[in-house]
Coordinates of C-alpha atoms in Angstrom, one line a residue:
Chain N
M14 CA 4.4 136.4 120.3
K15 CA 6.2 134.0 122.7
F16 CA 9.0 135.0 124.9
F17 CA 11.6 132.4 125.7
P18 CA 14.3 132.8 128.4
F19 CA 17.8 133.6 127.2
R20 CA 19.8 130.4 127.0
S21 CA 23.4 129.5 127.5
D22 CA 25.8 129.1 124.7
A23 CA 25.4 125.3 124.9
S24 CA 22.3 125.8 122.8
H25 CA 24.4 126.4 119.7
A26 CA 24.4 122.7 118.7
F27 CA 22.3 121.7 115.6
C28 CA 19.0 120.1 115.8
S29 CA 17.9 118.0 112.7
G30 CA 14.6 116.6 111.8
V31 CA 12.2 115.4 109.0
L32 CA 9.2 117.3 107.9
Q33 CA 6.5 115.8 105.7
K34 CA 6.1 118.7 103.4
L35 CA 7.9 121.9 102.3
S36 CA 5.0 124.1 103.2
D37 CA 5.9 123.5 106.9
M38 CA 9.0 125.6 106.2
D39 CA 9.2 129.4 105.9
E40 CA 9.8 130.4 102.3
H41 CA 12.3 133.3 103.1
E42 CA 14.2 131.2 105.7
W43 CA 14.6 128.4 103.1
D44 CA 15.6 130.7 100.3
A45 CA 18.2 132.5 102.4
L46 CA 20.2 129.3 102.0
V47 CA 19.8 129.1 98.2
S48 CA 22.5 130.6 95.9
D49 CA 21.8 132.2 92.5
D50 CA 22.8 129.0 90.7
N51 CA 20.7 126.7 92.8
F52 CA 17.3 127.8 91.4
Y53 CA 15.9 124.3 91.2
N54 CA 16.2 124.0 95.0
S55 CA 14.5 127.3 95.7
Y56 CA 11.3 127.2 97.7
R57 CA 8.9 128.1 94.9
W58 CA 10.4 125.6 92.4
L59 CA 10.1 122.8 95.0
R60 CA 6.6 123.9 96.0
G61 CA 5.6 123.8 92.4
L62 CA 6.8 120.1 92.3
E63 CA 4.8 119.5 95.5
H64 CA 1.6 120.9 93.9
S65 CA 2.1 118.8 90.8
L66 CA 3.5 115.6 92.1
G67 CA 2.6 115.5 95.8
A68 CA 4.6 116.3 98.9
T69 CA 7.8 114.6 99.8
D70 CA 9.7 114.5 103.1
V71 CA 12.2 117.3 103.8
L72 CA 15.3 117.1 105.9
S73 CA 16.1 120.1 108.0
V74 CA 19.0 121.2 110.2
H75 CA 18.4 124.1 112.6
G76 CA 20.8 126.1 114.7
S77 CA 19.7 128.3 117.6
A78 CA 18.9 131.2 115.2
G79 CA 17.1 129.2 112.5
L80 CA 17.5 126.9 109.5
V81 CA 21.1 126.2 108.6
A82 CA 20.7 123.4 106.0
A83 CA 17.9 121.5 104.3
C84 CA 16.9 119.5 101.3
T85 CA 13.9 117.7 99.9
L86 CA 13.9 113.9 99.4
W87 CA 12.7 111.5 96.7
E88 CA 13.4 108.1 95.3
G89 CA 14.8 108.6 91.8
D90 CA 13.2 107.0 88.8
Q91 CA 12.7 103.2 88.6
S92 CA 13.2 103.0 84.8
P93 CA 16.3 103.8 82.6
G94 CA 17.0 107.5 82.1
M95 CA 18.6 110.5 83.7
F96 CA 17.3 109.8 87.2
F97 CA 17.9 106.0 87.2
L98 CA 20.8 105.2 89.5
P99 CA 22.3 102.3 87.5
D100 CA 22.5 104.6 84.5
C101 CA 24.0 107.4 86.5
M102 CA 26.6 105.0 88.0
A103 CA 27.4 103.2 84.8
G104 CA 31.1 102.2 84.9
V105 CA 31.3 102.2 88.7
P106 CA 30.8 98.8 90.5
G107 CA 28.3 99.0 93.3
P108 CA 24.8 98.1 94.5
W109 CA 23.0 100.5 92.3
Q110 CA 20.0 98.3 91.6
E111 CA 19.1 98.6 95.2
G112 CA 16.9 101.4 96.5
F113 CA 18.7 104.7 97.3
L114 CA 17.4 107.8 98.9
W115 CA 17.7 110.8 96.5
L116 CA 18.5 114.3 97.8
G117 CA 17.4 117.4 96.0
G118 CA 14.4 118.3 94.0
R119 CA 12.6 115.8 91.8
R120 CA 14.2 115.5 88.3
N121 CA 16.6 118.4 89.1
T122 CA 19.5 118.7 86.7
H123 CA 21.3 121.1 89.0
N124 CA 21.5 120.4 92.8
E125 CA 23.3 122.1 95.6
I126 CA 22.4 121.7 99.3
P127 CA 20.7 124.8 100.6
C128 CA 23.1 125.7 103.4
I129 CA 24.4 128.6 105.4
Q130 CA 27.7 130.3 104.6
G131 CA 30.5 130.8 107.0
R132 CA 32.5 128.9 109.6
R133 CA 29.7 126.4 110.5
R134 CA 28.8 125.4 106.9
H135 CA 30.9 122.3 107.0
Q136 CA 29.3 121.2 110.3
A137 CA 25.8 121.9 108.9
L138 CA 26.4 119.8 105.8
A139 CA 27.8 117.0 107.9
E140 CA 24.8 117.1 110.2
L141 CA 22.5 117.0 107.1
G142 CA 24.4 114.0 105.8
R143 CA 24.2 112.2 109.1
C144 CA 20.5 112.8 109.2
A145 CA 20.1 111.6 105.6
L146 CA 21.9 108.4 106.3
E147 CA 19.9 107.7 109.4
Y148 CA 16.7 108.4 107.4
A149 CA 17.9 106.0 104.7
Q150 CA 18.8 103.2 107.1
Q151 CA 15.6 103.5 109.0
R152 CA 13.6 103.0 105.7
G153 CA 15.8 100.2 104.3
Y154 CA 17.6 102.2 101.6
A155 CA 21.1 101.1 100.7
G156 CA 22.3 104.7 101.1
F157 CA 21.7 108.2 99.7
V158 CA 22.8 110.1 96.6
M159 CA 22.6 113.7 95.5
P160 CA 23.0 113.8 91.7
Y161 CA 23.7 116.7 89.2
M162 CA 25.9 118.7 91.6
P163 CA 28.5 121.2 90.4
Y164 CA 31.8 119.5 90.9
Q165 CA 33.0 121.8 93.7
A166 CA 29.8 121.6 95.6
A167 CA 29.9 117.8 95.3
V168 CA 33.5 117.7 96.6
E169 CA 32.5 119.9 99.6
F170 CA 29.4 117.8 100.4
A171 CA 31.2 114.5 100.0
Y172 CA 34.0 115.7 102.3
A173 CA 31.4 116.8 104.9
V174 CA 29.5 113.5 104.9
G175 CA 32.2 111.0 104.1
G176 CA 30.7 110.3 100.7
V177 CA 32.2 109.5 97.3
V178 CA 32.1 111.8 94.3
V179 CA 31.2 110.3 91.0
L180 CA 31.1 112.3 87.8
H181 CA 28.0 111.5 85.8
S182 CA 27.0 114.5 83.7
A183 CA 27.9 117.9 82.5
Q184 CA 26.0 121.1 82.0
A185 CA 26.4 124.0 79.6
S186 CA 26.4 127.7 80.5
L187 CA 27.3 131.0 78.9
E188 CA 28.7 134.1 80.5
V189 CA 26.5 136.9 79.2
P190 CA 28.4 139.9 77.8
D191 CA 26.9 143.4 78.5
T192 CA 26.1 143.7 74.9
G193 CA 24.3 140.3 74.6
L194 CA 24.6 138.3 71.4
A195 CA 26.6 141.0 69.6
G196 CA 29.2 140.8 72.4
M197 CA 29.3 137.1 72.3
M198 CA 29.7 137.0 68.5
E199 CA 32.7 139.3 68.7
S200 CA 34.5 136.6 70.6
W201 CA 33.8 133.9 68.0
R202 CA 35.6 132.8 64.9
A203 CA 34.3 134.2 61.6
H204 CA 32.8 130.8 60.7
D205 CA 30.7 130.6 63.9
R206 CA 29.7 134.2 63.5
N207 CA 28.5 133.7 60.0
Q208 CA 26.7 130.5 60.9
T209 CA 24.7 132.4 63.6
K210 CA 23.9 135.3 61.3
S211 CA 22.7 132.9 58.6
E212 CA 20.5 131.0 61.2
I213 CA 18.9 134.2 62.4
A214 CA 18.4 135.3 58.8
A215 CA 16.8 132.0 57.9
F216 CA 14.5 132.3 60.9
R217 CA 13.3 135.7 59.7
R218 CA 13.1 134.7 56.1
M219 CA 10.6 132.0 57.0
G220 CA 8.4 134.8 58.5
S221 CA 9.1 133.8 62.1
R222 CA 9.4 136.3 64.9
V223 CA 10.0 136.1 68.6
E224 CA 7.8 137.6 71.3
W225 CA 8.8 137.6 75.0
G226 CA 6.2 137.3 77.7
V227 CA 5.6 135.7 81.1
P228 CA 4.6 132.1 81.5
D229 CA 1.4 133.1 83.2
E230 CA 0.2 134.6 79.9
L231 CA 0.7 131.3 78.1
D232 CA -2.0 128.8 77.5
D233 CA -0.7 125.8 79.6
S234 CA -2.3 123.3 77.3
V235 CA -0.6 124.8 74.2
A236 CA 2.8 125.0 76.0
A237 CA 2.5 121.5 77.4
D238 CA 1.7 120.2 73.9
L239 CA 4.8 121.8 72.4
I240 CA 7.0 120.7 75.2
T241 CA 5.7 117.2 75.0
Q242 CA 6.3 117.0 71.3
N243 CA 9.9 117.9 71.9
R244 CA 10.4 115.5 74.8
S245 CA 8.8 112.6 72.9
R246 CA 11.1 113.3 70.0
Y247 CA 14.1 112.8 72.3
G248 CA 12.8 109.8 74.2
G249 CA 10.9 111.5 77.0
M250 CA 8.1 109.4 78.5
Q251 CA 5.9 112.0 80.1
D252 CA 2.7 112.8 78.4
R253 CA 1.0 116.2 77.8
E254 CA -1.1 116.0 81.0
W255 CA 2.0 115.4 83.0
V256 CA 3.7 118.5 81.6
Q257 CA 0.5 120.5 82.0
G258 CA 0.3 119.4 85.6
I259 CA 3.9 120.6 86.2
L260 CA 3.1 124.0 84.7
A261 CA -0.1 124.3 86.7
G262 CA 1.9 123.5 89.9
Q263 CA 4.4 126.3 89.0
R264 CA 1.6 128.7 88.5
K265 CA 0.2 127.8 91.9
S266 CA 3.5 128.0 93.7
G267 CA 4.3 131.4 92.3
V268 CA 7.6 130.3 90.6
S269 CA 6.2 131.4 87.3
Y270 CA 6.8 135.0 88.7
F271 CA 10.4 134.3 87.9
G272 CA 9.6 133.0 84.4
A273 CA 10.2 134.4 81.0
A274 CA 8.9 132.8 77.8
A275 CA 10.3 133.3 74.4
V276 CA 7.7 132.4 71.8
S277 CA 8.3 131.9 68.1
K278 CA 5.4 132.9 65.9
R279 CA 4.5 132.9 62.2
D280 CA 1.6 135.1 61.8
E281 CA -0.4 134.3 64.9
D282 CA 0.6 130.6 65.0
I283 CA 3.0 129.6 67.8
T284 CA 5.7 127.4 66.2
A285 CA 7.9 127.0 69.3
L286 CA 8.6 128.3 72.8
A287 CA 11.4 128.3 75.4
I288 CA 10.7 128.9 79.1
F289 CA 13.4 130.4 81.3
Y290 CA 13.6 131.4 84.9
R291 CA 15.5 134.4 86.3
F292 CA 17.1 133.9 89.6
G293 CA 19.7 136.2 91.0
A294 CA 21.9 137.1 88.1
T295 CA 21.3 133.9 86.3
L296 CA 18.8 133.0 83.5
H297 CA 17.9 129.3 83.6
L298 CA 16.6 127.5 80.4
R299 CA 14.2 124.8 81.5
Y300 CA 11.8 123.9 78.7
F301 CA 11.8 124.0 74.9
G302 CA 8.8 123.0 72.9
A303 CA 8.0 123.0 69.2
N304 CA 5.3 122.2 66.8
Y305 CA 7.0 119.5 64.7
S306 CA 4.1 119.1 62.4
L307 CA 5.3 122.3 60.8
D308 CA 8.2 121.3 58.7
L309 CA 10.2 124.5 59.2
N310 CA 13.9 124.6 58.9
D311 CA 14.0 128.0 60.6
Y312 CA 16.5 127.3 63.5
R313 CA 13.9 128.2 66.0
Y314 CA 15.6 126.1 68.7
F315 CA 18.8 128.1 68.4
V316 CA 17.1 131.4 68.1
L317 CA 14.9 130.8 71.1
C318 CA 17.4 129.0 73.3
Y319 CA 20.7 130.8 72.6
Y320 CA 20.5 134.0 70.5
E321 CA 17.4 135.7 71.9
P322 CA 18.1 134.9 75.6
L323 CA 21.6 136.4 75.4
N324 CA 20.0 139.7 74.5
Y325 CA 17.2 139.3 77.0
A326 CA 19.7 138.5 79.8
A327 CA 21.9 141.4 78.9
A328 CA 18.9 143.8 78.8
N329 CA 17.8 142.6 82.2
G330 CA 21.2 142.8 83.9
L331 CA 21.7 139.0 84.1
T332 CA 25.2 137.7 83.7
K333 CA 24.9 134.0 83.2
L334 CA 22.7 131.8 81.0
R335 CA 22.4 128.2 82.2
L336 CA 21.5 125.7 79.4
S337 CA 21.2 122.4 81.3
T338 CA 22.7 119.1 80.3
S339 CA 21.5 118.0 76.9
A340 CA 22.8 118.7 73.3
L341 CA 26.2 119.8 74.6
R342 CA 27.8 119.9 71.2
A343 CA 25.3 122.3 69.8
K344 CA 25.7 124.5 72.8
V345 CA 29.5 124.4 72.7
N346 CA 29.3 125.4 69.0
R347 CA 27.5 128.6 70.1
G348 CA 29.9 129.6 72.8
A349 CA 28.9 127.6 75.8
K350 CA 31.3 126.3 78.4
I351 CA 30.8 122.8 79.8
E352 CA 30.8 122.3 83.5
P353 CA 31.3 118.9 85.3
Q354 CA 28.5 117.5 87.3
A355 CA 28.9 114.9 90.0
L356 CA 26.8 112.7 92.1
V357 CA 27.7 112.2 95.8
V358 CA 26.9 108.8 97.1
K359 CA 27.0 107.5 100.6
C360 CA 26.4 103.8 101.2
A361 CA 25.1 102.5 104.5
D362 CA 27.7 99.8 104.1
E363 CA 31.0 101.5 103.4
Q364 CA 32.4 98.4 101.8
Q365 CA 29.9 98.6 98.9
I366 CA 31.7 101.3 96.9
C367 CA 35.4 101.3 96.0
H368 CA 37.0 104.7 96.1
S369 CA 39.7 103.9 93.6
E370 CA 37.1 102.6 91.1
A371 CA 35.2 105.9 91.4
K372 CA 38.4 107.8 90.9
R373 CA 39.3 105.7 87.8
H374 CA 35.8 106.4 86.4
N375 CA 36.1 110.1 87.1
H376 CA 39.4 110.3 85.4
R377 CA 38.1 108.3 82.4
M378 CA 35.2 110.7 82.1
L379 CA 37.5 113.7 82.4
R380 CA 39.6 112.4 79.5
E381 CA 36.5 111.8 77.4
Y382 CA 35.3 115.4 77.9
Q383 CA 38.8 116.7 77.2
D384 CA 38.9 114.8 74.0
E385 CA 35.4 115.8 72.9
F386 CA 35.3 119.4 74.0
P387 CA 38.8 120.8 73.9
G388 CA 38.9 124.5 74.7
H389 CA 35.3 124.5 75.9
L390 CA 35.6 123.1 79.4
S391 CA 35.2 125.3 82.5
W392 CA 38.1 125.7 84.8
D393 CA 36.7 123.3 87.4
W394 CA 37.6 120.4 85.1
E395 CA 41.2 121.2 86.2
L396 CA 40.1 120.5 89.7
V397 CA 38.7 117.2 88.6
G398 CA 42.1 116.4 87.1
S399 CA 44.0 117.2 90.3
H400 CA 41.5 115.4 92.6
Q401 CA 40.7 112.4 90.6
N402 CA 44.1 111.2 89.4
P403 CA 43.8 107.5 90.2
T404 CA 47.5 107.4 91.2
N405 CA 47.0 110.1 93.9
Chain I
M9 CA 33.9 145.8 109.2
S10 CA 36.5 143.1 109.7
K11 CA 35.9 139.7 108.2
N12 CA 35.5 138.1 111.7
N13 CA 32.9 140.7 112.6
A14 CA 31.0 140.2 109.3
G15 CA 31.2 136.4 109.6
Q16 CA 29.3 136.3 112.9
F17 CA 26.1 137.3 111.0
N18 CA 26.1 134.4 108.6
E19 CA 23.5 132.3 110.5
L20 CA 21.5 135.2 111.8
A21 CA 19.6 136.4 108.7
T22 CA 16.2 135.0 109.5
L23 CA 16.4 136.0 113.2
Y24 CA 17.5 139.5 112.2
E25 CA 14.7 139.8 109.8
D26 CA 12.3 138.7 112.5
T27 CA 13.4 141.6 114.7
A28 CA 11.5 143.9 112.3
H29 CA 8.3 142.6 113.9
W30 CA 9.6 142.9 117.5
P31 CA 7.8 145.9 119.2
F32 CA 10.9 147.9 120.0
R33 CA 11.8 148.0 116.3
K34 CA 8.4 147.9 114.8
E35 CA 6.9 150.6 116.9
I36 CA 9.9 152.7 117.7
E37 CA 13.1 152.2 115.6
I38 CA 11.7 151.6 112.2
P39 CA 9.1 154.5 112.2
S40 CA 11.7 156.8 113.7
V41 CA 14.2 156.0 111.0
L42 CA 11.6 156.3 108.2
Q43 CA 10.4 159.6 109.6
A44 CA 13.9 160.9 109.9
I45 CA 14.6 159.9 106.3
G46 CA 11.5 161.6 104.9
D47 CA 10.6 161.6 101.3
V48 CA 12.9 159.4 99.2
E49 CA 11.1 159.7 95.8
G50 CA 13.8 159.4 93.1
L51 CA 16.7 159.5 95.5
S52 CA 19.7 157.3 95.1
V53 CA 20.2 155.4 98.3
L54 CA 22.9 153.1 99.7
D55 CA 22.0 150.9 102.6
F56 CA 25.4 150.4 104.3
G57 CA 25.4 147.1 106.2
C58 CA 22.0 146.3 104.8
G59 CA 21.7 142.8 106.4
T60 CA 18.6 141.2 105.1
G61 CA 17.8 144.3 103.1
M62 CA 14.6 145.3 104.9
Y63 CA 15.3 149.0 104.8
S64 CA 16.5 148.7 101.2
R65 CA 13.2 147.1 100.2
W66 CA 11.1 149.6 102.1
L67 CA 12.9 152.5 100.6
K68 CA 12.6 151.1 97.1
Q69 CA 8.9 150.6 97.7
R70 CA 8.6 154.2 98.9
G71 CA 9.9 155.4 95.5
A72 CA 13.7 155.6 95.9
G73 CA 15.4 155.5 92.6
R74 CA 18.7 153.6 92.6
V75 CA 19.0 151.5 95.7
V76 CA 22.2 149.6 96.6
G77 CA 22.4 147.3 99.6
Y78 CA 25.9 146.7 100.8
D79 CA 26.8 144.0 103.3
P80 CA 30.0 141.9 103.6
T81 CA 28.2 139.0 105.1
K82 CA 27.2 136.5 102.4
G83 CA 24.6 134.8 104.6
M84 CA 22.8 138.1 105.1
L85 CA 23.1 139.2 101.5
N86 CA 21.7 135.9 100.2
Y87 CA 18.6 136.5 102.2
A88 CA 18.4 140.1 101.0
R89 CA 18.7 139.0 97.3
R90 CA 16.2 136.2 97.5
R91 CA 13.6 138.3 99.3
A92 CA 14.1 141.5 97.3
E93 CA 13.7 139.7 93.9
K94 CA 10.2 138.7 95.0
E95 CA 9.1 141.9 96.8
S96 CA 11.2 144.8 95.5
P97 CA 13.0 144.0 92.3
G98 CA 15.6 146.4 91.1
I99 CA 17.8 146.6 94.2
S100 CA 21.4 145.8 93.7
F101 CA 23.2 144.0 96.5
V102 CA 26.9 144.0 96.8
T103 CA 29.5 142.5 99.1
R104 CA 32.1 145.1 98.5
L105 CA 32.2 148.8 97.9
S106 CA 33.6 149.3 94.4
P107 CA 35.2 152.7 93.5
D108 CA 32.4 153.5 91.0
L109 CA 30.0 153.9 94.0
I110 CA 32.0 156.7 95.5
G111 CA 30.1 160.1 95.6
Q112 CA 27.0 158.6 94.0
F113 CA 24.3 158.7 96.7
D114 CA 21.8 161.2 98.0
L115 CA 21.3 159.2 101.1
V116 CA 23.4 156.6 103.0
L117 CA 21.7 154.7 105.7
A118 CA 23.7 152.7 108.2
V119 CA 21.5 151.0 110.7
H120 CA 23.2 149.1 113.5
V121 CA 26.6 149.2 111.8
L122 CA 29.1 151.5 113.6
Q123 CA 29.2 149.2 116.7
Y124 CA 30.9 146.5 114.5
A125 CA 34.0 148.7 114.2
S126 CA 36.3 146.9 116.6
S127 CA 38.9 149.6 116.9
G128 CA 39.3 153.4 116.6
P129 CA 40.9 153.3 113.2
E130 CA 38.3 150.9 112.0
L131 CA 35.6 153.2 113.2
Q132 CA 37.3 156.1 111.4
D133 CA 37.6 154.1 108.2
M134 CA 34.0 153.0 108.3
C135 CA 32.7 156.5 108.8
A136 CA 34.9 157.7 105.9
D137 CA 33.5 155.0 103.7
M138 CA 30.0 155.9 104.5
V139 CA 30.5 159.6 104.0
G140 CA 32.6 159.0 100.8
L141 CA 29.6 157.3 99.2
L142 CA 27.6 160.5 99.4
R143 CA 27.5 163.1 96.8
P144 CA 28.4 166.5 98.2
G145 CA 25.3 167.7 100.2
G146 CA 24.0 164.1 100.6
R147 CA 22.7 162.9 103.9
L148 CA 24.0 160.1 106.2
L149 CA 21.7 158.5 108.8
T150 CA 23.3 156.1 111.2
L151 CA 22.2 154.2 114.3
P152 CA 25.0 153.2 116.6
I153 CA 24.6 151.8 120.1
H154 CA 23.3 154.7 122.2
P155 CA 26.2 156.2 124.1
S156 CA 23.9 156.3 127.2
Y157 CA 22.3 152.9 126.8
D158 CA 21.3 151.1 130.0
S159 CA 24.1 148.8 130.8
R160 CA 22.1 146.5 133.1
R161 CA 22.0 143.2 131.3
S162 CA 18.3 142.6 132.0
Y163 CA 17.1 146.0 131.0
Y164 CA 16.2 145.2 127.4
E165 CA 15.4 141.5 127.9
R166 CA 11.7 142.0 127.8
Y167 CA 12.2 143.3 124.2
G168 CA 14.2 140.2 123.1
L169 CA 17.5 142.0 123.4
R170 CA 20.3 141.8 125.9
L171 CA 23.4 144.0 125.8
S172 CA 26.3 142.8 128.0
A173 CA 29.4 144.9 128.3
D174 CA 32.5 142.8 128.7
D175 CA 33.4 145.0 131.7
L176 CA 30.3 145.6 133.7
Q177 CA 32.1 148.0 135.9
K178 CA 33.2 150.2 132.9
P179 CA 30.6 149.7 130.2
Y180 CA 31.1 153.2 128.6
V181 CA 34.7 152.9 127.6
D182 CA 35.6 153.5 123.9
G183 CA 36.1 150.2 122.1
G184 CA 34.8 148.2 125.0
G185 CA 33.2 144.9 124.0
V186 CA 29.5 144.6 124.1
R187 CA 27.8 141.3 123.4
I188 CA 24.4 141.8 121.8
R189 CA 22.0 138.8 122.1
L190 CA 18.7 138.4 120.4
C191 CA 16.2 136.0 121.8
K192 CA 12.5 135.6 121.0
N193 CA 10.1 133.0 119.8
G194 CA 12.5 130.1 120.5
K195 CA 15.3 131.5 118.3
Q196 CA 18.5 133.0 119.6
G197 CA 21.7 134.5 118.3
S198 CA 24.4 136.7 119.5
V199 CA 27.1 139.0 118.1
F200 CA 30.0 140.9 119.4
A201 CA 30.1 144.7 119.1
S202 CA 32.0 147.6 120.5
Y203 CA 30.9 150.6 122.4
W204 CA 31.7 154.1 121.1
S205 CA 31.1 157.3 123.0
A206 CA 29.4 160.3 121.5
A207 CA 32.7 162.1 121.3
S208 CA 34.3 159.3 119.4
L209 CA 31.4 158.9 117.0
E210 CA 31.3 162.7 116.3
R211 CA 35.0 162.8 115.8
A212 CA 35.1 159.9 113.4
L213 CA 32.1 161.1 111.4
G214 CA 33.5 164.7 111.3
Q215 CA 36.9 163.5 110.2
G216 CA 35.1 161.4 107.5
G217 CA 33.7 164.7 106.1
L218 CA 30.2 164.8 107.7
R219 CA 28.9 168.2 108.7
S220 CA 25.8 169.6 110.6
L221 CA 25.6 166.5 112.8
K222 CA 22.3 166.1 114.7
W223 CA 21.4 163.5 117.3
R224 CA 17.8 162.3 117.3
E225 CA 16.4 160.2 120.1
L226 CA 14.2 157.3 118.9
D227 CA 10.6 157.7 119.8
A228 CA 7.2 156.3 118.8
P229 CA 6.2 158.6 116.0
E230 CA 2.6 157.3 116.1
C231 CA 2.2 158.5 119.6
A232 CA 2.1 162.2 120.5
A233 CA 3.7 161.7 123.9
L234 CA 5.6 159.0 125.8
G235 CA 2.5 158.5 127.9
Q236 CA 0.5 157.5 124.9
A237 CA 2.9 154.8 123.8
P238 CA 2.0 151.3 124.7
K239 CA 3.0 150.7 128.3
E240 CA 5.3 147.8 127.5
L241 CA 7.5 150.2 125.4
H242 CA 8.0 152.8 128.1
A243 CA 11.2 151.4 129.5
Y244 CA 12.7 151.1 126.0
L245 CA 11.6 154.7 125.2
Q246 CA 13.2 156.0 128.4
K247 CA 16.5 154.3 127.5
P248 CA 16.6 153.3 123.9
H249 CA 19.6 151.1 123.0
S250 CA 20.2 153.0 119.8
I251 CA 20.1 156.5 118.6
I252 CA 20.0 158.3 115.2
I253 CA 22.9 160.5 114.1
E254 CA 22.5 162.4 110.9
G255 CA 24.5 164.8 108.9
V256 CA 25.4 165.9 105.5
R257 CA 28.6 165.5 103.4
A258 CA 30.4 168.8 103.2
R259 CA 30.3 170.3 99.8
D260 CA 33.7 170.2 98.1
P261 CA 35.6 173.5 98.4
Q262 CA 35.3 175.6 95.2

């Protein structure tokens, strides 16, 4: 154990740097900065990605007592899709075909900067942003982005780093009643209640049942096959080996300790599965997979992804179910609220993004969601309305 | 604890957790506290000012039933939650004391907490809160700054600790400021605390409803006598910076 002399208060300034892999950081120190909702930036999740996809650089900001802010880095995808910047920034003029540095975990659909709480939080975020921009400029990137941020987190980060907030997505979540699905159904209209009852009845009528287990008990090749079938059906490009590699990485990093798998079976055949992760008081849905060669109209997607996890969450003291960014209509119809997600962009050349264009885009997106999901938007859309009025 | 006092801990979670491995805590404070607590099998425990939740985790691992960690500092509690969900699931961590916690616990533990009361009334309130959480007959163990701590700044430095009274000429005045600095392995942090005399502590705890007060000096439970403790700990053992006070909540009058 080394003993260092007591230093003066001048040592309270931050010190930032770049590490070449996450394993150079202490797990508990990192996770102390990660909130319940920010599971996909937790240490073990990110280590799982490192095991599967290789190490990436990590930005870190330290105060005199330890880590105060940090995030992993990557480059986004180079082909159209959810992590392709021109797609994320559609409708906002700018140099989006150029290379940008991406902050957060690879292919994360929920990002917040792991950062301290309290009076120096703003300074810590600002220092991380300064460090990210310097890193980007040194390597020839046009700037940096952090995508899929909850709107409030994006506004806070953008304010700290002098960046611009651009709405580009939305995610669904459910507040879990103490009584699970029954409690949720009590708040629904009769039509929605009846629909859910008939879907669950159809599931049972087809001879299907649900078994909960831990991901470690699953055969990765079977799980990967089902997940890949689902992803291929909706345009996903990754093959079974890729998914299997991801699951193996999770097993190695220990993140599967937080996992819970809902498996739909007929006799002993697995017909579908959903993989969740518990983190704090939140249950995060990450993967759904199904055997589409079985022509079953048994509503296994809804049973595994909405109905069963509400009961599972309630039984395990969890208060929120996060359902990610896809199929929002189906989620809304089953009680979910839609939350805005924004990207924070900081260009090396400040002239390259027009703030008023971004505001117009955000306002337009707000109107679209208001039109499409009236009564189902979370309260922070009101903040979007007050912040993003182009006439302000 | 006032919001300002709580806020000063937001950046200190990792450093505070590290102190569990520093010799004066690892060899002296922690075993002394665990020995004083004794068997916790099945007990309901509230860790008042739990910080990173280290005692909460250990008590859960030792068989405590319901364990609640309370700390108003979000930065500390985030560490506590993240670590406990990996190592000791089933602990609930809260940032405020809700009325449904009152009178529910067999044991309330408050390690390094009372010194963050910055005024007499605040000390009184804090003690009343701690005692109020106990069921009648339940035990409170708390570790304030030792009323006879060594006020020389350098005394505890070899242990990674420095206590500096605001007024070096009068370090033992009730409510007097004490700056506590932690420094080891290249990390450093400091917090502001207050000194409370034995009389003030006893009065506040007594008025809060605690009875049968006992003072226990910290020692090195693994060593039969001071002379058998590692030499580097002798100075700390002669003048520990903290002390255990324990007592029970009076049973309600019939």
